[in-house]
């Protein structure tokens, strides 16, 4: 289940708010310019290719491109048997920003986005059916867990794809990781 946990930066060991109410999650995120929606997913074979996935969601992708000016879309998918899973996890675990919105639609599985707003951190356990769009310049990081199992469609305004500017802050190391919050999410 999709879960939002809100932490005060000064008390990073326990959240002050936890909710699984998708409407409340959308409203709390919208206060910070973050788009959160839940879309219907398609039934696709387990071995569906990136092209198959992009084709299955072509209507939604084209609508987002037209609405937001995205130029490119791709698919990222990781499974627990990936020999580079730890390197992939580490790549996204430090706080960073982008010069464009970071958009993810979860076709399968789950992952944890952390969004840093002032002295608060919002941790959103995104699940299959969740669309999140993190505005450019938003301090954030992503934790896919030690045994990643997800497939996401990503959209970009920069045709080169994912480009991060790391903040150098250590906040990501002070908050509970995926392993603990996945337990909160059930």
Coordinates of N, CA and C in Angstrom, one line a residue:
X1 N 0.8 -1.2 0.0 CA 0.0 0.0 0.0 C 0.9 1.2 0.0
X2 N 0.5 2.2 -0.8 CA 1.2 3.5 -0.8 C 1.1 4.2 0.6
X3 N 2.3 4.6 1.1 CA 2.3 5.2 2.4 C 3.2 6.5 2.3
X4 N 2.7 7.5 3.1 CA 3.5 8.7 3.3 C 3.9 8.8 4.7
X5 N 5.1 9.0 5.0 CA 5.7 9.2 6.4 C 6.4 10.6 6.3
X6 N 6.0 11.4 7.3 CA 6.6 12.8 7.4 C 7.5 12.8 8.6
X7 N 8.8 13.2 8.4 CA 9.8 13.2 9.4 C 10.2 14.7 9.7
X8 N 10.4 15.0 10.9 CA 11.1 16.3 11.2 C 12.6 16.0 11.2
X9 N 13.3 16.9 10.5 CA 14.7 16.7 10.3 C 15.4 16.5 11.7
X10 N 14.9 17.2 12.7 CA 15.6 17.1 14.0 C 15.3 15.8 14.8
X11 N 14.3 15.1 14.3 CA 13.9 13.8 15.0 C 13.8 12.8 13.8
X12 N 14.9 12.4 13.2 CA 14.8 11.5 12.0 C 14.4 10.1 12.3
X13 N 14.5 9.6 13.5 CA 14.2 8.2 13.8 C 12.8 7.8 13.7
X14 N 11.8 8.7 13.9 CA 10.4 8.3 13.8 C 9.6 9.4 13.2
X15 N 8.6 9.0 12.3 CA 7.8 9.9 11.6 C 6.8 10.5 12.6
X16 N 6.4 11.8 12.3 CA 5.3 12.4 13.1 C 4.0 12.2 12.4
X17 N 4.0 11.8 11.2 CA 2.7 11.5 10.5 C 3.0 10.3 9.6
X18 N 2.0 9.4 9.6 CA 2.0 8.3 8.6 C 0.6 8.1 8.1
X19 N 0.4 8.1 6.8 CA -0.9 7.9 6.2 C -0.8 7.0 5.0
X20 N -1.9 6.2 4.8 CA -2.1 5.4 3.6 C -3.3 5.9 2.8
X21 N -3.8 7.1 3.2 CA -5.0 7.6 2.5 C -4.5 8.4 1.2
X22 N -4.7 7.8 0.0 CA -4.2 8.4 -1.2 C -4.6 9.8 -1.5
X23 N -5.8 10.1 -1.1 CA -6.3 11.5 -1.2 C -5.5 12.5 -0.4
X24 N -5.3 12.1 0.9 CA -4.5 12.9 1.8 C -3.1 13.0 1.4
X25 N -2.5 11.9 0.9 CA -1.1 11.9 0.3 C -1.0 12.9 -0.8
X26 N -2.0 12.8 -1.7 CA -2.0 13.8 -2.9 C -2.0 15.2 -2.4
X27 N -2.9 15.5 -1.5 CA -3.1 16.9 -1.0 C -1.8 17.4 -0.3
X28 N -1.2 16.5 0.6 CA 0.0 17.0 1.3 C 1.1 17.2 0.4
X29 N 1.3 16.4 -0.6 CA 2.3 16.5 -1.6 C 2.1 17.8 -2.5
X30 N 0.8 18.0 -2.9 CA 0.5 19.1 -3.7 C 0.8 20.5 -3.0
X31 N 0.8 20.5 -1.7 CA 1.2 21.7 -1.0 C 2.7 22.1 -1.3
X32 N 3.4 21.1 -1.8 CA 4.8 21.4 -2.1 C 5.1 21.3 -3.6
X33 N 4.0 21.3 -4.4 CA 4.1 21.3 -5.9 C 4.4 19.9 -6.5
X34 N 4.2 18.9 -5.6 CA 4.5 17.5 -6.1 C 3.2 16.9 -6.6
X35 N 3.2 16.4 -7.8 CA 2.0 15.7 -8.4 C 2.0 14.3 -8.0
X36 N 0.9 13.8 -7.5 CA 0.8 12.4 -7.1 C -0.6 11.9 -7.6
X37 N -0.6 10.9 -8.4 CA -1.9 10.3 -8.9 C -1.8 8.8 -8.9
X38 N -2.9 8.2 -8.9 CA -2.9 6.7 -9.1 C -3.7 6.4 -10.4
X39 N -3.0 5.7 -11.2 CA -3.5 5.3 -12.5 C -3.7 3.8 -12.6
X40 N -4.6 3.4 -13.5 CA -4.8 2.0 -13.7 C -3.6 1.4 -14.5
X41 N -3.2 0.2 -14.1 CA -2.1 -0.4 -14.8 C -2.7 -1.5 -15.8
X42 N -1.9 -1.8 -16.7 CA -2.3 -2.8 -17.7 C -1.7 -4.2 -17.3
X43 N -2.4 -5.2 -17.7 CA -1.9 -6.6 -17.6 C -0.9 -6.8 -18.7
X44 N 0.4 -7.0 -18.3 CA 1.4 -7.3 -19.2 C 2.2 -8.5 -18.8
X45 N 2.7 -9.3 -19.8 CA 3.5 -10.4 -19.4 C 4.7 -10.1 -18.5
X46 N 5.1 -11.0 -17.7 CA 6.3 -10.7 -16.8 C 7.5 -10.4 -17.6
X47 N 7.7 -10.9 -18.8 CA 8.8 -10.6 -19.7 C 8.6 -9.5 -20.7
X48 N 7.6 -8.6 -20.4 CA 7.3 -7.5 -21.4 C 8.6 -6.6 -21.5
X49 N 8.9 -6.3 -22.8 CA 10.0 -5.4 -23.1 C 9.7 -4.0 -22.7
X50 N 10.7 -3.2 -22.7 CA 10.5 -1.7 -22.5 C 9.6 -1.2 -23.6
X51 N 9.8 -1.6 -24.8 CA 8.9 -1.1 -25.9 C 7.5 -1.5 -25.7
X52 N 7.3 -2.8 -25.2 CA 5.9 -3.2 -25.0 C 5.3 -2.4 -23.9
X53 N 6.0 -2.0 -22.9 CA 5.5 -1.2 -21.7 C 5.2 0.2 -22.2
X54 N 6.1 0.8 -23.0 CA 5.9 2.1 -23.5 C 4.7 2.2 -24.4
X55 N 4.5 1.1 -25.2 CA 3.4 1.0 -26.1 C 2.1 0.9 -25.3
X56 N 2.1 0.1 -24.3 CA 0.8 -0.1 -23.5 C 0.4 1.1 -22.8
X57 N 1.3 2.0 -22.5 CA 0.9 3.3 -21.9 C 1.1 4.5 -22.8
X58 N 1.1 4.3 -24.1 CA 1.4 5.4 -25.0 C 0.4 6.5 -24.9
X59 N -0.8 6.3 -24.6 CA -1.8 7.3 -24.4 C -1.5 8.2 -23.3
X60 N -1.2 7.6 -22.1 CA -0.9 8.4 -20.9 C 0.5 9.2 -21.1
X61 N 1.4 8.5 -21.8 CA 2.7 9.2 -22.0 C 2.6 10.4 -22.9
X62 N 1.8 10.2 -24.0 CA 1.6 11.3 -24.9 C 0.9 12.5 -24.2
X63 N -0.1 12.1 -23.4 CA -0.8 13.2 -22.7 C 0.1 14.0 -21.7
X64 N 1.0 13.3 -21.0 CA 1.9 14.0 -20.1 C 2.9 14.8 -20.9
X65 N 3.4 14.2 -22.1 CA 4.3 15.0 -22.9 C 3.7 16.3 -23.4
X66 N 2.4 16.2 -23.8 CA 1.7 17.4 -24.3 C 1.5 18.4 -23.2
X67 N 1.1 17.9 -22.0 CA 0.8 18.8 -20.9 C 2.0 19.4 -20.3
X68 N 3.1 18.7 -20.2 CA 4.3 19.1 -19.4 C 5.5 19.4 -20.3
X69 N 5.5 19.1 -21.6 CA 6.6 19.4 -22.4 C 7.7 18.3 -22.4
X70 N 7.4 17.1 -21.9 CA 8.4 16.1 -21.9 C 8.8 15.7 -23.3
X71 N 10.1 15.4 -23.4 CA 10.7 15.1 -24.8 C 10.9 13.6 -24.9
X72 N 11.1 12.9 -23.8 CA 11.6 11.5 -23.9 C 10.9 10.7 -22.8
X73 N 10.8 9.4 -23.0 CA 10.3 8.5 -22.0 C 11.1 7.2 -22.1
X74 N 11.3 6.5 -21.0 CA 12.0 5.2 -21.0 C 11.4 4.4 -19.9
X75 N 12.0 3.2 -19.7 CA 11.6 2.3 -18.7 C 12.8 1.8 -17.9
X76 N 12.7 1.9 -16.6 CA 13.7 1.3 -15.7 C 13.1 0.2 -15.0
X77 N 13.8 -0.9 -14.9 CA 13.3 -2.1 -14.3 C 14.5 -2.8 -13.6
X78 N 14.2 -3.2 -12.3 CA 15.2 -3.9 -11.6 C 14.6 -5.1 -10.8
X79 N 15.3 -6.1 -10.7 CA 14.9 -7.3 -10.0 C 15.9 -7.7 -9.0
X80 N 15.5 -8.5 -8.0 CA 16.5 -8.9 -7.0 C 17.7 -9.7 -7.5
X81 N 17.6 -10.3 -8.6 CA 18.7 -11.1 -9.2 C 19.7 -10.3 -10.0
X82 N 19.5 -9.0 -10.1 CA 20.4 -8.1 -10.8 C 21.8 -8.1 -10.1
X83 N 22.9 -8.5 -10.7 CA 24.2 -8.5 -10.0 C 24.7 -7.1 -9.7
X84 N 24.1 -6.0 -10.3 CA 24.5 -4.7 -10.0 C 23.5 -3.9 -9.1
X85 N 22.6 -4.6 -8.5 CA 21.6 -4.0 -7.7 C 22.1 -3.1 -6.6
X86 N 23.2 -3.4 -5.9 CA 23.7 -2.6 -4.9 C 24.3 -1.3 -5.4
X87 N 24.9 -1.4 -6.6 CA 25.5 -0.2 -7.2 C 24.4 0.7 -7.7
X88 N 23.3 0.2 -8.2 CA 22.1 1.0 -8.6 C 21.5 1.6 -7.4
X89 N 21.4 0.9 -6.3 CA 20.8 1.5 -5.1 C 21.6 2.7 -4.6
X90 N 22.9 2.5 -4.6 CA 23.8 3.5 -4.1 C 23.7 4.8 -4.9
X91 N 23.5 4.6 -6.2 CA 23.5 5.8 -7.2 C 22.5 6.8 -6.8
X92 N 21.3 6.3 -6.2 CA 20.2 7.2 -6.0 C 20.0 7.6 -4.5
X93 N 20.9 7.0 -3.6 CA 20.6 7.2 -2.2 C 21.1 8.5 -1.6
X94 N 21.8 9.3 -2.3 CA 22.3 10.6 -1.7 C 21.4 11.7 -2.2
X95 N 21.1 12.7 -1.4 CA 20.3 13.8 -1.7 C 20.8 14.5 -2.9
X96 N 19.9 14.8 -3.9 CA 20.2 15.5 -5.1 C 19.0 16.3 -5.6
X97 N 19.3 17.1 -6.6 CA 18.3 17.9 -7.3 C 18.4 17.7 -8.8
X98 N 17.4 18.1 -9.5 CA 17.5 18.0 -11.0 C 17.0 19.4 -11.5
X99 N 17.4 19.7 -12.8 CA 17.0 20.9 -13.4 C 15.7 20.7 -14.2
X100 N 15.1 19.5 -14.0 CA 13.8 19.2 -14.6 C 13.0 18.4 -13.6
X101 N 11.7 18.3 -13.9 CA 10.9 17.4 -13.0 C 11.3 16.0 -13.1
X102 N 11.2 15.2 -12.0 CA 11.5 13.8 -12.0 C 10.1 13.1 -12.0
X103 N 9.8 12.4 -13.0 CA 8.5 11.8 -13.2 C 8.7 10.3 -13.2
X104 N 7.9 9.6 -12.4 CA 7.9 8.1 -12.4 C 6.5 7.6 -12.3
X105 N 6.2 6.6 -13.1 CA 4.9 5.8 -13.0 C 5.3 4.4 -12.7
X106 N 4.8 3.9 -11.6 CA 5.2 2.5 -11.2 C 4.2 1.5 -11.9
X107 N 4.8 0.8 -12.8 CA 4.1 -0.3 -13.5 C 4.0 -1.6 -12.7
X108 N 5.1 -1.8 -11.9 CA 5.2 -3.0 -11.1 C 6.1 -2.6 -9.9
X109 N 5.8 -3.3 -8.7 CA 6.6 -3.2 -7.6 C 6.5 -1.9 -6.8
X110 N 7.6 -1.5 -6.1 CA 7.6 -0.4 -5.3 C 8.9 0.2 -5.1
X111 N 9.0 1.5 -4.6 CA 10.2 2.2 -4.3 C 9.9 3.4 -3.4
X112 N 10.9 3.9 -2.8 CA 10.7 4.9 -1.7 C 11.4 6.2 -2.1
X113 N 10.5 7.3 -2.4 CA 11.0 8.6 -2.6 C 11.1 9.4 -1.3
X114 N 12.2 10.1 -1.1 CA 12.3 11.0 0.0 C 12.4 12.4 -0.5
X115 N 11.5 13.3 0.0 CA 11.5 14.7 -0.5 C 11.8 15.6 0.7
X116 N 12.8 16.5 0.5 CA 13.3 17.3 1.6 C 12.7 18.7 1.4
X117 N 11.8 19.1 2.3 CA 11.2 20.5 2.3 C 11.6 21.2 3.6
X118 N 12.5 22.1 3.6 CA 12.9 22.8 4.8 C 13.4 21.9 5.8
X119 N 12.7 21.8 7.0 CA 13.1 21.0 8.1 C 12.3 19.7 8.1
X120 N 11.6 19.4 7.1 CA 10.8 18.1 7.0 C 11.2 17.3 5.8
X121 N 11.1 16.0 6.0 CA 11.3 15.0 4.9 C 10.1 14.2 4.8
X122 N 9.5 14.1 3.6 CA 8.4 13.3 3.2 C 8.9 12.1 2.5
X123 N 8.6 10.9 3.1 CA 9.0 9.6 2.5 C 7.8 9.0 1.9
X124 N 7.7 8.8 0.6 CA 6.6 8.2 -0.1 C 6.9 6.9 -0.6
X125 N 6.3 5.8 0.0 CA 6.5 4.5 -0.5 C 5.5 4.4 -1.7
X126 N 6.1 4.5 -2.9 CA 5.3 4.4 -4.1 C 5.1 2.9 -4.5
X127 N 3.9 2.6 -5.0 CA 3.6 1.2 -5.4 C 3.1 1.2 -6.8
X128 N 2.9 0.0 -7.3 CA 2.2 -0.2 -8.6 C 1.0 0.7 -8.7
X129 N 0.8 1.4 -9.8 CA -0.3 2.3 -10.1 C 0.0 3.8 -9.7
X130 N 1.1 4.1 -9.0 CA 1.4 5.4 -8.5 C 2.2 6.2 -9.5
X131 N 1.8 7.4 -9.8 CA 2.5 8.4 -10.6 C 3.0 9.5 -9.6
X132 N 4.3 9.8 -9.6 CA 4.8 10.9 -8.9 C 5.6 11.8 -9.8
X133 N 5.5 13.1 -9.6 CA 6.2 14.1 -10.4 C 6.8 15.1 -9.4
X134 N 8.1 15.0 -9.2 CA 8.9 15.8 -8.2 C 9.4 17.0 -9.0
X135 N 9.0 18.2 -8.6 CA 9.4 19.4 -9.3 C 10.9 19.6 -9.4
X136 N 11.3 20.2 -10.5 CA 12.8 20.6 -10.6 C 13.2 21.4 -9.4
X137 N 14.4 21.2 -8.9 CA 15.0 21.9 -7.8 C 14.6 21.3 -6.4
X138 N 13.8 20.3 -6.4 CA 13.4 19.7 -5.1 C 14.5 18.8 -4.6
X139 N 14.9 19.0 -3.4 CA 15.9 18.1 -2.8 C 15.2 16.8 -2.5
X140 N 15.9 15.7 -3.0 CA 15.2 14.4 -2.8 C 16.3 13.3 -3.0
X141 N 15.8 12.0 -2.7 CA 16.6 10.8 -3.0 C 15.6 9.7 -3.1
X142 N 16.1 8.5 -3.6 CA 15.3 7.4 -3.9 C 16.0 6.1 -3.4
X143 N 15.2 5.3 -2.7 CA 15.7 4.0 -2.1 C 14.8 2.9 -2.7
X144 N 15.5 2.0 -3.5 CA 14.8 0.9 -4.0 C 14.9 -0.4 -3.2
X145 N 15.6 -0.3 -2.1 CA 15.8 -1.4 -1.1 C 16.9 -2.4 -1.6
X146 N 17.2 -3.3 -0.7 CA 18.3 -4.2 -1.0 C 17.9 -5.3 -2.0
X147 N 16.6 -5.5 -2.2 CA 16.2 -6.5 -3.1 C 15.2 -5.9 -4.1
X148 N 15.6 -5.0 -4.9 CA 14.7 -4.2 -5.8 C 13.8 -5.0 -6.7
X149 N 12.6 -4.6 -6.7 CA 11.6 -5.3 -7.6 C 10.6 -4.3 -8.1
X150 N 11.0 -3.6 -9.2 CA 10.1 -2.6 -9.7 C 10.3 -2.3 -11.2
X151 N 9.3 -1.8 -11.8 CA 9.4 -1.3 -13.2 C 8.7 0.1 -13.2
X152 N 9.4 1.1 -13.7 CA 8.8 2.4 -13.8 C 9.0 3.0 -15.2
X153 N 8.0 3.8 -15.6 CA 8.2 4.6 -16.8 C 8.7 5.9 -16.3
X154 N 9.7 6.5 -16.9 CA 10.3 7.8 -16.6 C 10.1 8.7 -17.8
X155 N 9.8 10.0 -17.5 CA 9.7 11.0 -18.5 C 10.6 12.1 -18.3
X156 N 11.2 12.7 -19.3 CA 12.2 13.7 -19.2 C 12.0 14.8 -20.2
X157 N 12.3 16.0 -19.8 CA 12.4 17.2 -20.8 C 13.7 17.2 -21.4
X158 N 14.8 16.7 -20.7 CA 16.1 16.6 -21.3 C 16.3 15.2 -22.0
X159 N 16.4 15.2 -23.3 CA 16.5 13.9 -24.0 C 17.7 13.1 -23.5
X160 N 18.7 13.6 -22.8 CA 19.8 12.8 -22.3 C 19.4 12.0 -21.1
X161 N 18.2 12.2 -20.5 CA 17.7 11.4 -19.4 C 18.1 12.0 -18.0
X162 N 18.3 11.0 -17.1 CA 18.6 11.4 -15.7 C 19.9 12.0 -15.5
X163 N 19.9 13.3 -15.0 CA 21.1 14.0 -14.6 C 20.8 14.7 -13.3
X164 N 21.7 14.3 -12.3 CA 21.6 14.8 -10.9 C 22.7 15.7 -10.5
X165 N 22.3 16.7 -9.6 CA 23.3 17.5 -9.0 C 23.2 17.2 -7.5
X166 N 24.2 16.6 -6.9 CA 24.2 16.1 -5.6 C 24.5 17.3 -4.6
X167 N 23.7 17.4 -3.5 CA 23.8 18.5 -2.6 C 25.0 18.4 -1.7
X168 N 25.4 17.2 -1.4 CA 26.5 17.0 -0.4 C 26.0 17.0 1.0
X169 N 24.7 17.1 1.2 CA 24.1 17.0 2.6 C 24.1 15.5 3.0
X170 N 24.1 15.3 4.3 CA 24.1 13.9 4.8 C 22.7 13.5 5.3
X171 N 21.7 14.3 5.0 CA 20.4 14.0 5.6 C 19.9 12.6 5.2
X172 N 20.2 12.1 4.0 CA 19.7 10.8 3.6 C 20.2 9.7 4.5
X173 N 21.4 9.8 5.0 CA 22.0 8.8 5.9 C 21.4 8.8 7.3
X174 N 20.6 9.9 7.6 CA 20.1 10.0 9.0 C 18.7 9.5 9.1
X175 N 18.0 9.3 8.0 CA 16.6 8.8 8.0 C 16.5 7.3 7.8
X176 N 15.4 6.7 8.3 CA 15.2 5.3 8.1 C 15.2 4.9 6.7
X177 N 15.9 3.8 6.3 CA 15.9 3.4 4.9 C 14.7 2.5 4.6
X178 N 14.7 2.1 3.4 CA 13.6 1.3 2.8 C 13.2 0.1 3.7
X179 N 14.3 -0.6 4.2 CA 14.0 -1.8 4.9 C 13.1 -1.5 6.1
X180 N 13.2 -0.4 6.8 CA 12.4 -0.1 7.9 C 11.0 0.4 7.5
X181 N 11.0 1.3 6.5 CA 9.8 1.9 6.1 C 8.9 1.0 5.3
X182 N 9.5 0.0 4.6 CA 8.7 -1.0 3.9 C 7.9 -1.8 5.0
X183 N 8.4 -2.0 6.1 CA 7.6 -2.6 7.2 C 6.5 -1.8 7.7
X184 N 6.7 -0.4 7.7 CA 5.6 0.5 8.0 C 4.5 0.4 6.9
X185 N 4.9 0.2 5.7 CA 4.0 0.2 4.6 C 3.2 -1.1 4.5
X186 N 3.6 -2.1 5.3 CA 2.9 -3.4 5.3 C 3.3 -4.3 4.2

